[in-house]
Every structure is written in structure tokens, then in C-alpha cells.
PDB file of C-alpha atoms in Angstrom:
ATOM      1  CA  UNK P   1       0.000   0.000   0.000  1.00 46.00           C
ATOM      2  CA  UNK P   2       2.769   2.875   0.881  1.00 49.00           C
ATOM      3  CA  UNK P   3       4.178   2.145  -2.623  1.00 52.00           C
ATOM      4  CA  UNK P   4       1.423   2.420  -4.433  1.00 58.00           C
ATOM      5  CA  UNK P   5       0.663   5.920  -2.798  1.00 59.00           C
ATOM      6  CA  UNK P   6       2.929   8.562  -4.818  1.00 65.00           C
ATOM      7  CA  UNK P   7       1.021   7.442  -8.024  1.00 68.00           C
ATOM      8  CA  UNK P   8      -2.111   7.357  -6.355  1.00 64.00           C
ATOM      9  CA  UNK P   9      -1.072  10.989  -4.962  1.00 71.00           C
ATOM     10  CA  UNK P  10       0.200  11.996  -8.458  1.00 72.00           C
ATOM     11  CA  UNK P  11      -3.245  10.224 -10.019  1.00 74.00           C
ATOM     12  CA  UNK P  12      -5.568  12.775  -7.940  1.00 73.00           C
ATOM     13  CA  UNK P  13      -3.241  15.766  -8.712  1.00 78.00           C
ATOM     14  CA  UNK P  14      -3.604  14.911 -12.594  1.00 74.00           C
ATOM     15  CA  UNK P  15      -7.600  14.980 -11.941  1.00 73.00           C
ATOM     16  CA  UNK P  16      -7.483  17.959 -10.666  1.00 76.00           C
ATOM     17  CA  UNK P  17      -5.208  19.958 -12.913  1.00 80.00           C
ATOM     18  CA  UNK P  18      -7.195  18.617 -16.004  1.00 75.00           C
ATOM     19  CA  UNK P  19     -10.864  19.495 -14.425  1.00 62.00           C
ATOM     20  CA  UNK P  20      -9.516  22.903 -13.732  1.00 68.00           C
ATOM     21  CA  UNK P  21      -8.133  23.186 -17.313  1.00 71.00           C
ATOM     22  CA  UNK P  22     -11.393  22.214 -19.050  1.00 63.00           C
ATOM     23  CA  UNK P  23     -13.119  24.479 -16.240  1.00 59.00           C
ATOM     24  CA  UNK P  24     -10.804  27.434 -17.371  1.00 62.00           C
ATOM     25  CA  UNK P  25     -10.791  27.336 -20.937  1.00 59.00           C
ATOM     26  CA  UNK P  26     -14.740  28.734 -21.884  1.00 60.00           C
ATOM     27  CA  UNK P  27     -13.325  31.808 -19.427  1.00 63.00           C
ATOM     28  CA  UNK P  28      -9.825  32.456 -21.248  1.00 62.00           C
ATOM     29  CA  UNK P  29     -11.639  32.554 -24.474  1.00 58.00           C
ATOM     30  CA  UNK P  30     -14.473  34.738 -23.416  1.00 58.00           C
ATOM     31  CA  UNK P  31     -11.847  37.010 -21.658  1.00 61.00           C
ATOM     32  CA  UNK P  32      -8.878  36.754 -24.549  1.00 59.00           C
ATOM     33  CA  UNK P  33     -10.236  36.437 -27.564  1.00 52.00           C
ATOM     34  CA  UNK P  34     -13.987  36.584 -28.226  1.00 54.00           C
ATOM     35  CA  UNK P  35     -15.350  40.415 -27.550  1.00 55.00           C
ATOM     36  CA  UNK P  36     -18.069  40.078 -25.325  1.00 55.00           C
ATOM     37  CA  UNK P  37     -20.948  42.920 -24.471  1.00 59.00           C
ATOM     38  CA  UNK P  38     -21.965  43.461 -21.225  1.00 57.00           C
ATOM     39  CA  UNK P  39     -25.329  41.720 -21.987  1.00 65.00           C
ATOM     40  CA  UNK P  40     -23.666  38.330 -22.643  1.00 60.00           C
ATOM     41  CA  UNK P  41     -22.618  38.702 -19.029  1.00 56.00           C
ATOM     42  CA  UNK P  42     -25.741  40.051 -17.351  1.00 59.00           C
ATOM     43  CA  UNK P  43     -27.445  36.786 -19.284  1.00 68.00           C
ATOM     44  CA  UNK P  44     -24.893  34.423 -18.171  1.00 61.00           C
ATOM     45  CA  UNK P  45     -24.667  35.610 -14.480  1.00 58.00           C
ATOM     46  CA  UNK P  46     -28.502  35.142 -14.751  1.00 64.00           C
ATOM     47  CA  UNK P  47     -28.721  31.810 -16.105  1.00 70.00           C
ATOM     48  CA  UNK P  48     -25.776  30.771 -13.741  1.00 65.00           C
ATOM     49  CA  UNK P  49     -27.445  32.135 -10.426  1.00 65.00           C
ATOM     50  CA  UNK P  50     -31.205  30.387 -11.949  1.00 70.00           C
ATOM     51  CA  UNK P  51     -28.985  27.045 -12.258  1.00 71.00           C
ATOM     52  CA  UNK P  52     -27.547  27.392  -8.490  1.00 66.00           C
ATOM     53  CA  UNK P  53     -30.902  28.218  -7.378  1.00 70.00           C
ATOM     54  CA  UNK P  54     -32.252  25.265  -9.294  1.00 70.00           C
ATOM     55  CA  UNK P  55     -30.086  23.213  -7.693  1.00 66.00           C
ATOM     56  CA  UNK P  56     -30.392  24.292  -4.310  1.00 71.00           C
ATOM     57  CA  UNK P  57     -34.105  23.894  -3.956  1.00 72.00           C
ATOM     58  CA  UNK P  58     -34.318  20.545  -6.525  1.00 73.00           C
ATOM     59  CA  UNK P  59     -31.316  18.152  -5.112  1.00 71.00           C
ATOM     60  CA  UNK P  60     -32.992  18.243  -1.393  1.00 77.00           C
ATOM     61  CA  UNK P  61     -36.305  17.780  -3.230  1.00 79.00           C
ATOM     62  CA  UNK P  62     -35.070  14.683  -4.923  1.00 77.00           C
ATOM     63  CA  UNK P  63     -33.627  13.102  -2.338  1.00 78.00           C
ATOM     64  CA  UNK P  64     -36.435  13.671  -0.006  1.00 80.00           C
ATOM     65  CA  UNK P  65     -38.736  11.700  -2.513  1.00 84.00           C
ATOM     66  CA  UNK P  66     -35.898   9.333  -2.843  1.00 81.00           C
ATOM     67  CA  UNK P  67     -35.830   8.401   0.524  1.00 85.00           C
ATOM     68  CA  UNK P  68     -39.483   8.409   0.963  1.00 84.00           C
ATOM     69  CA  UNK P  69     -39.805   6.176  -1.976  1.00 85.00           C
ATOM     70  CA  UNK P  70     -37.265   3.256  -0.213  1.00 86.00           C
ATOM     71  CA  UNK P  71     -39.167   4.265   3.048  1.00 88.00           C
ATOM     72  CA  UNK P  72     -42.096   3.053   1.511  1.00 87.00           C
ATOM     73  CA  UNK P  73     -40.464   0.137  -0.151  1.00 88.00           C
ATOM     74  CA  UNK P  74     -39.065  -0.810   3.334  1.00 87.00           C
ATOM     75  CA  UNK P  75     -42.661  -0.799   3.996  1.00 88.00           C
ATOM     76  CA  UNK P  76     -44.306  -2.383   1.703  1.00 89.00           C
ATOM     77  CA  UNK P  77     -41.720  -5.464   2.294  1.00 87.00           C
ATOM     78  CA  UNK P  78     -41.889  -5.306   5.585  1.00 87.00           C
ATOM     79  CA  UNK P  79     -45.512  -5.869   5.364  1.00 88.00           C
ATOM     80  CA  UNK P  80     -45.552  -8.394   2.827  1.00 89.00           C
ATOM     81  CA  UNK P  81     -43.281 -10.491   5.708  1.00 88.00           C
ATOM     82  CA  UNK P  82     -45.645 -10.209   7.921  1.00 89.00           C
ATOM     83  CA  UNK P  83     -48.516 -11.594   6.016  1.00 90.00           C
ATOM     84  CA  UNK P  84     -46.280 -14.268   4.426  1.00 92.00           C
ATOM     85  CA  UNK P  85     -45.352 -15.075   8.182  1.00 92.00           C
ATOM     86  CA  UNK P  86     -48.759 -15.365   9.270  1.00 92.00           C
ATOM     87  CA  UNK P  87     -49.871 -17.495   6.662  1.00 93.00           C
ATOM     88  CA  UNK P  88     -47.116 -20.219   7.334  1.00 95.00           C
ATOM     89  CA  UNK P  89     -48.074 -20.292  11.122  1.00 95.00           C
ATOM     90  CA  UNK P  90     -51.849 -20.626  10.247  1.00 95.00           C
ATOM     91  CA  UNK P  91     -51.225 -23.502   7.739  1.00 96.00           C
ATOM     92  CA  UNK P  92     -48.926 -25.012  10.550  1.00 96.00           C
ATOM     93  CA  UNK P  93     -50.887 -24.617  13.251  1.00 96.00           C
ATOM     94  CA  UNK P  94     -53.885 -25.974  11.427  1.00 96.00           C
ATOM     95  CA  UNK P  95     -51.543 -28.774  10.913  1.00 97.00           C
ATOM     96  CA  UNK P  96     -50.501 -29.380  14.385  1.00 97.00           C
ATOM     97  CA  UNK P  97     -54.571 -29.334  15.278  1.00 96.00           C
ATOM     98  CA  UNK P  98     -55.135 -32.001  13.240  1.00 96.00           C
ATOM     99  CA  UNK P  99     -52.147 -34.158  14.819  1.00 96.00           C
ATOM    100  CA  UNK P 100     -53.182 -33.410  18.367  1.00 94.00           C
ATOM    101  CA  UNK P 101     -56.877 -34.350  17.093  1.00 93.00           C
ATOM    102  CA  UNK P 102     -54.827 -37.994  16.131  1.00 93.00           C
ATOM    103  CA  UNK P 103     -53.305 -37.996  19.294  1.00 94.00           C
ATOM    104  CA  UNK P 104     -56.551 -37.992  21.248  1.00 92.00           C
ATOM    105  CA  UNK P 105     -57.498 -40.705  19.300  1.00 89.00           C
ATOM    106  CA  UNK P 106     -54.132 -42.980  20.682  1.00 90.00           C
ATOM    107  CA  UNK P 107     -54.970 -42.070  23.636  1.00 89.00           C
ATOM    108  CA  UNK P 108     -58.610 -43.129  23.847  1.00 89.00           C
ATOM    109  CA  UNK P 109     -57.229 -46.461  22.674  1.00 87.00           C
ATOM    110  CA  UNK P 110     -53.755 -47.064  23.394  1.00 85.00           C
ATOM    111  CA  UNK P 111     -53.725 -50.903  22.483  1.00 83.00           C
ATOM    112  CA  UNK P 112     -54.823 -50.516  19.046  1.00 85.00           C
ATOM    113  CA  UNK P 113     -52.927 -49.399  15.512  1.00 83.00           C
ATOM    114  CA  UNK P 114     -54.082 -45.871  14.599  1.00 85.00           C
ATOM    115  CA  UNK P 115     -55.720 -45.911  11.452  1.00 81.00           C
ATOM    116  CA  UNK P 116     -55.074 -42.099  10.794  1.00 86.00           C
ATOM    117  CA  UNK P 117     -51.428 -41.766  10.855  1.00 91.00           C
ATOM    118  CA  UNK P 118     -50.158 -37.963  11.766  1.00 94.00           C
ATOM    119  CA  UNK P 119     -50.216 -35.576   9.026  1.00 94.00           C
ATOM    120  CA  UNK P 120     -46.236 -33.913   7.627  1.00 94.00           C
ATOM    121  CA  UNK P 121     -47.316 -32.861   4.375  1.00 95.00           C
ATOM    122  CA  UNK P 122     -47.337 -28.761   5.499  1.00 95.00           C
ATOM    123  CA  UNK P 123     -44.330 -28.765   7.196  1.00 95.00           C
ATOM    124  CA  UNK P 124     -42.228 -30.444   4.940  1.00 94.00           C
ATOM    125  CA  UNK P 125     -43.665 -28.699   1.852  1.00 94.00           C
ATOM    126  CA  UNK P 126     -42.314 -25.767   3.855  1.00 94.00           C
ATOM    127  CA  UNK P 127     -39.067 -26.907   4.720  1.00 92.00           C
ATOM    128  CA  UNK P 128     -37.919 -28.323   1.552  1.00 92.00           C
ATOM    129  CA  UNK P 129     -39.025 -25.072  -0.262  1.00 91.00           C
ATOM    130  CA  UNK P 130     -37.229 -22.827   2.507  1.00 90.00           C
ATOM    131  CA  UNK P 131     -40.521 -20.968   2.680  1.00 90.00           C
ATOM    132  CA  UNK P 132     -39.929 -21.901   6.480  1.00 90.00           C
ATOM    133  CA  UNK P 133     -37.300 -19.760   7.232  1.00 88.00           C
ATOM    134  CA  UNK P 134     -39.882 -16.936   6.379  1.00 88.00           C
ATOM    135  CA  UNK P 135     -41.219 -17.582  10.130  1.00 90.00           C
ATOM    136  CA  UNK P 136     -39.852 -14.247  11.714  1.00 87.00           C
ATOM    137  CA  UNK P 137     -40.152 -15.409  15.702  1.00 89.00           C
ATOM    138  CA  UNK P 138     -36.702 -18.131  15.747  1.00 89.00           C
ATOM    139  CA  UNK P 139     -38.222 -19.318  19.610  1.00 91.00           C
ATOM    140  CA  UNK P 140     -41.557 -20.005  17.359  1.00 92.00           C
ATOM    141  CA  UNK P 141     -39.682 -21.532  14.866  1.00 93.00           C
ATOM    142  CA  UNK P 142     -38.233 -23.698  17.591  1.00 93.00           C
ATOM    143  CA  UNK P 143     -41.324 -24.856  19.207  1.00 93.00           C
ATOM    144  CA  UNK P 144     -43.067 -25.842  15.803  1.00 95.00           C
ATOM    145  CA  UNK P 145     -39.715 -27.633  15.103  1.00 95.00           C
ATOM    146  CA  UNK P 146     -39.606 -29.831  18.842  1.00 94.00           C
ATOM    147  CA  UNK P 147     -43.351 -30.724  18.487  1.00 95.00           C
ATOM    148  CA  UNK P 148     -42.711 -32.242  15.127  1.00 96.00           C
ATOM    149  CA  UNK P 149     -39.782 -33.928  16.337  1.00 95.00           C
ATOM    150  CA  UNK P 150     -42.201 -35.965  18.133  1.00 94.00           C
ATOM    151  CA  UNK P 151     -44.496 -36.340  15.779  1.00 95.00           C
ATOM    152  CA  UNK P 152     -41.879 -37.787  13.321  1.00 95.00           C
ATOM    153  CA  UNK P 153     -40.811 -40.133  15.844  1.00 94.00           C
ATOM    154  CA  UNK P 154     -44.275 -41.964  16.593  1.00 94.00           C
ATOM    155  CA  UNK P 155     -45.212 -41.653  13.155  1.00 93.00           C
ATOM    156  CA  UNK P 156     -42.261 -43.592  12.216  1.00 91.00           C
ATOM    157  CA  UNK P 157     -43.130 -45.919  15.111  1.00 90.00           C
ATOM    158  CA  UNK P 158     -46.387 -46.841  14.131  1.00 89.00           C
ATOM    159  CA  UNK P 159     -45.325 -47.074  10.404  1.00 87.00           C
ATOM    160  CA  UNK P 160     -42.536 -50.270  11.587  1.00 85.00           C
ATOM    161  CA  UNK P 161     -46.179 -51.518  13.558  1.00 85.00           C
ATOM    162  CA  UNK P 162     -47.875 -51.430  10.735  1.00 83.00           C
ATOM    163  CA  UNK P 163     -45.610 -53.385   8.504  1.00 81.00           C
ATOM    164  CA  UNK P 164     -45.370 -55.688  11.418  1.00 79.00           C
ATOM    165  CA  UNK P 165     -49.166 -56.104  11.790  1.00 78.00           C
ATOM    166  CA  UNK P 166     -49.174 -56.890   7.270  1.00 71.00           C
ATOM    167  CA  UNK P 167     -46.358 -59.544   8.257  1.00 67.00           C
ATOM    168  CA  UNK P 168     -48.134 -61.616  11.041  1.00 51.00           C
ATOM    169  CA  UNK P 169     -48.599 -64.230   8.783  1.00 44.00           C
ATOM    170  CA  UNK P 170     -44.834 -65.163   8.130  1.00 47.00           C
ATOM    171  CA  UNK P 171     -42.906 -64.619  10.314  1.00 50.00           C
ATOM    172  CA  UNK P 172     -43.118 -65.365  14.250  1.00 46.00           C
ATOM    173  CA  UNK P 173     -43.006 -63.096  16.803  1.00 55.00           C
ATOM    174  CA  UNK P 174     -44.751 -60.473  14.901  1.00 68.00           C
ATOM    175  CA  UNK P 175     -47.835 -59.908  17.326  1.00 74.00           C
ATOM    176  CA  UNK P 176     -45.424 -59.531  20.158  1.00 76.00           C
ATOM    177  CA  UNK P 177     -42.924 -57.251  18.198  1.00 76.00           C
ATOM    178  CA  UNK P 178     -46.622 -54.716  16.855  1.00 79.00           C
ATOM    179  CA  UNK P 179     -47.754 -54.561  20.831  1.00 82.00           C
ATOM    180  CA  UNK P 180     -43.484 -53.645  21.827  1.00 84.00           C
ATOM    181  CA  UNK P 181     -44.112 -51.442  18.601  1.00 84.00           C
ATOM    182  CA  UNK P 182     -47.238 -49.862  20.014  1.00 85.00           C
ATOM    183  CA  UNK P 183     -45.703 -49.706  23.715  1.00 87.00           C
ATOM    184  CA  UNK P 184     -42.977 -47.776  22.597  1.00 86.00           C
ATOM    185  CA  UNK P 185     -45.500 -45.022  20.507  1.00 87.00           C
ATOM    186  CA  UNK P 186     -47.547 -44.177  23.927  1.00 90.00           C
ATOM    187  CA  UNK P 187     -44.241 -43.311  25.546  1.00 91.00           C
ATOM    188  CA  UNK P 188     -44.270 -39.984  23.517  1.00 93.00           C
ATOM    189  CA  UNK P 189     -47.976 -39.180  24.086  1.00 93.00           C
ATOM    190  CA  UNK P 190     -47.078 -36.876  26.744  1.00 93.00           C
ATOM    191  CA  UNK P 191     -44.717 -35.402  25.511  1.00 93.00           C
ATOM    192  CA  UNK P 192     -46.183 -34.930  21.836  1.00 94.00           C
ATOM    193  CA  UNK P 193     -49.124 -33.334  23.974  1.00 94.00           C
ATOM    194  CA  UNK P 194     -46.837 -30.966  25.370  1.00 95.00           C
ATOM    195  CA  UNK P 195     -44.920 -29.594  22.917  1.00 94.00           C
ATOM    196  CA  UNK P 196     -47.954 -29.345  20.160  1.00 95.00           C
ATOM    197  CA  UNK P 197     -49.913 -27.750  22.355  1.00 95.00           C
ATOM    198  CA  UNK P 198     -47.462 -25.349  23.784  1.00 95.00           C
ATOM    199  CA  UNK P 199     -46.069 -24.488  19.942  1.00 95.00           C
ATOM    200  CA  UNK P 200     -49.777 -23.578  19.262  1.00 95.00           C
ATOM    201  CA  UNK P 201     -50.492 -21.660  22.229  1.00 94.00           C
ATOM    202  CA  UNK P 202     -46.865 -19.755  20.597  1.00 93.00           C
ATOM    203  CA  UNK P 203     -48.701 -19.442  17.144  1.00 94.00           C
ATOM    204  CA  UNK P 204     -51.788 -17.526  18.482  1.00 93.00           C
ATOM    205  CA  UNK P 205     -49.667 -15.182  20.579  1.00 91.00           C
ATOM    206  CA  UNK P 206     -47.392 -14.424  17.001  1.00 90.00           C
ATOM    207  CA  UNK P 207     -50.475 -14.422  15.159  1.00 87.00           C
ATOM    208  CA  UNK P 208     -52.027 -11.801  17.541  1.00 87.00           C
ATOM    209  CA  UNK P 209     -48.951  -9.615  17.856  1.00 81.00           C
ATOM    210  CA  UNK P 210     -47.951  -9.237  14.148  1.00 62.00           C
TER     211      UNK P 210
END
């Protein structure tokens, strides 16, 4: 860097003296060769003091409506985030109804396969498109993520029972492995309870606020 400054140095100084030279020249031939009248000068002071004034009053002008413009971009973004986030959480939410709905279902009878398995569709459709990283609230984001945690693991509980219950037939063991299989499922009910419920009661606050 310290040997590249002389030329840089030198670069500026060139800028200058040229800027000033094509700034100079209109004056040395008004003033040493062309004969002016005193009119061309009342005209030009005229047009040069309208120009100044122009650009005193216009420049703050413009960039008062430039900044009130990207204000109102800001805006308009702002509140298209908002909406976007409020749609994901109602499509999750309605989600996470529908699983706790299937949950009270297991728990009404907790010896027997669930023939409505819980529902994924709306929150992976969101996470594999990213759309789910439009949820502003990260601690909301984090509660919708824990209950389906849960939700995963039973589902992929009762989807191993279920291929056990099809294979009763041949192979041994298999009515004994479906009720381990369906054992091991209930353990979560409390917690799946939890967690859904409390990453709803999180939605309806977010919802409210925004």
C-alpha cells in the first residue's frame, strides 16, 4: 500500500489539474479572444445564479422523494413479511390441530394401531421449499420444530407396527414385536401433547402480535 501511494497521490493531482483546465478554458476565451458585451454577461450571471438556485431547492427535493420512496419500499416489504409469516403459522398450526386431534385418538385407545397416521405434508412442503425460514419469531420456529420432532418419531413408530401387523402371517413373533411397537408409541404421548400444544399456544400469541 505505501508504494502504491505517490502514483495514487500523483493520479488525484492529474484529476485535478485537467478538471480545472477544461473548467478554465470557456473563461480564457471569453476574456482573450472573443469580444463580449456586457449583456452576454448580465445573461450568463442570470442563467448561472437560476442554475444554483435550481439546484439548491431541486437536489434536497429529490432526495427527499428518494428516501421516501425506499421508506415506503421498506414498507411495503416489511408488510408483505408479515402476512407471508402469518400465513405459514396458520397452515402449521392448522396442521398441528389435526395431529393433536390424532393424538386424542391414541390415547382413547392405546392398544390398538391408529388408522389415521399424523399428518407432515405442510411442514415439509415448507421446509424443503425454505418458505420456512420466512417464520420471523426463531423461539416459534423452535417450538413448531420440537413438536414435530415428536411427531416424526411416533409416526415412524407406528409405520414399523404397521408393517409388522401386514407380516403376522410369516414370520413369528410379529404380534409380540406390533404390541413392543405400540408400547414404545404411547411413551411420547405426553410429551407430543406438550410440545404441540405449547407451539400452538406460541402461534396464536405471534399471530395476535404481528
Amino acid at each position: 500500500m505505501k508504494n502504491n501511494w505517490p502514483t495514487k497521490k500523483l493520479t488525484e493531482i492529474a484529476t485535478i489539474i485537467i478538471f480545472a483546465t477544461i473548467m478554465a478554458v470557456p473563461f480564457a476565451y471569453v476574456f482573450c479572444i472573443a469580444k463580449v458585451e456586457r449583456s452576454f454577461w448580465d445573461n450568463a450571471m442570470g442563467n448561472m445564479l437560476a442554475t444554483i438556485l435550481a439546484l439548491i431547492v431541486g437536489v434536497p427535493i429529490a432526495l427527499g422523494i428518494d428516501r421516501f420512496n425506499l421508506r415506503q419500499e421498506d414498507r411495503r416489504k416489511l408488510e408483505e413479511a408479515k402476512e407471508k409469516n402469518q400465513e405459514i403459522l396458520a397452515l402449521i398450526k392448522q396442521e398441528l390441530v389435526f395431529n393433536l386431534d390424532r393424538l386424542r385418538d391414541r390415547e382413547s385407545d392405546p392398544n390398538n394401531l391408529p388408522f389415521h397416521p399424523y399428518q407432515l405434508d405442510i411442514w415439509e412442503a415448507f421446509s424443503d421449499s425454505g418458505q420456512i425460514s420466512r417464520i420471523i419469531n426463531s423461539q416459534i420456529l423452535n417450538r413448531i420444530a420440537s413438536a414435530y420432532s415428536i411427531i416424526k418419531i411416533e409416526r415412524f413408530i407406528e409405520k414399523n407396527c404397521y408393517l409388522a401387523t401386514r407380516g403376522a402371517f410369516a414370520y413369528s413373533g410379529t404380534e409380540r414385536a406390533t404390541k413392543l411397537l405400540l408400547e414404545d408409541g404411547r411413551r411420547f404421548d405426553k410429551q407430543l401433547r406438550e410440545n404441540t400444544e405449547y407451539a400452538i399456544k406460541e402461534i396464536d400469541k405471534e399471530i395476535n402480535r404481528t
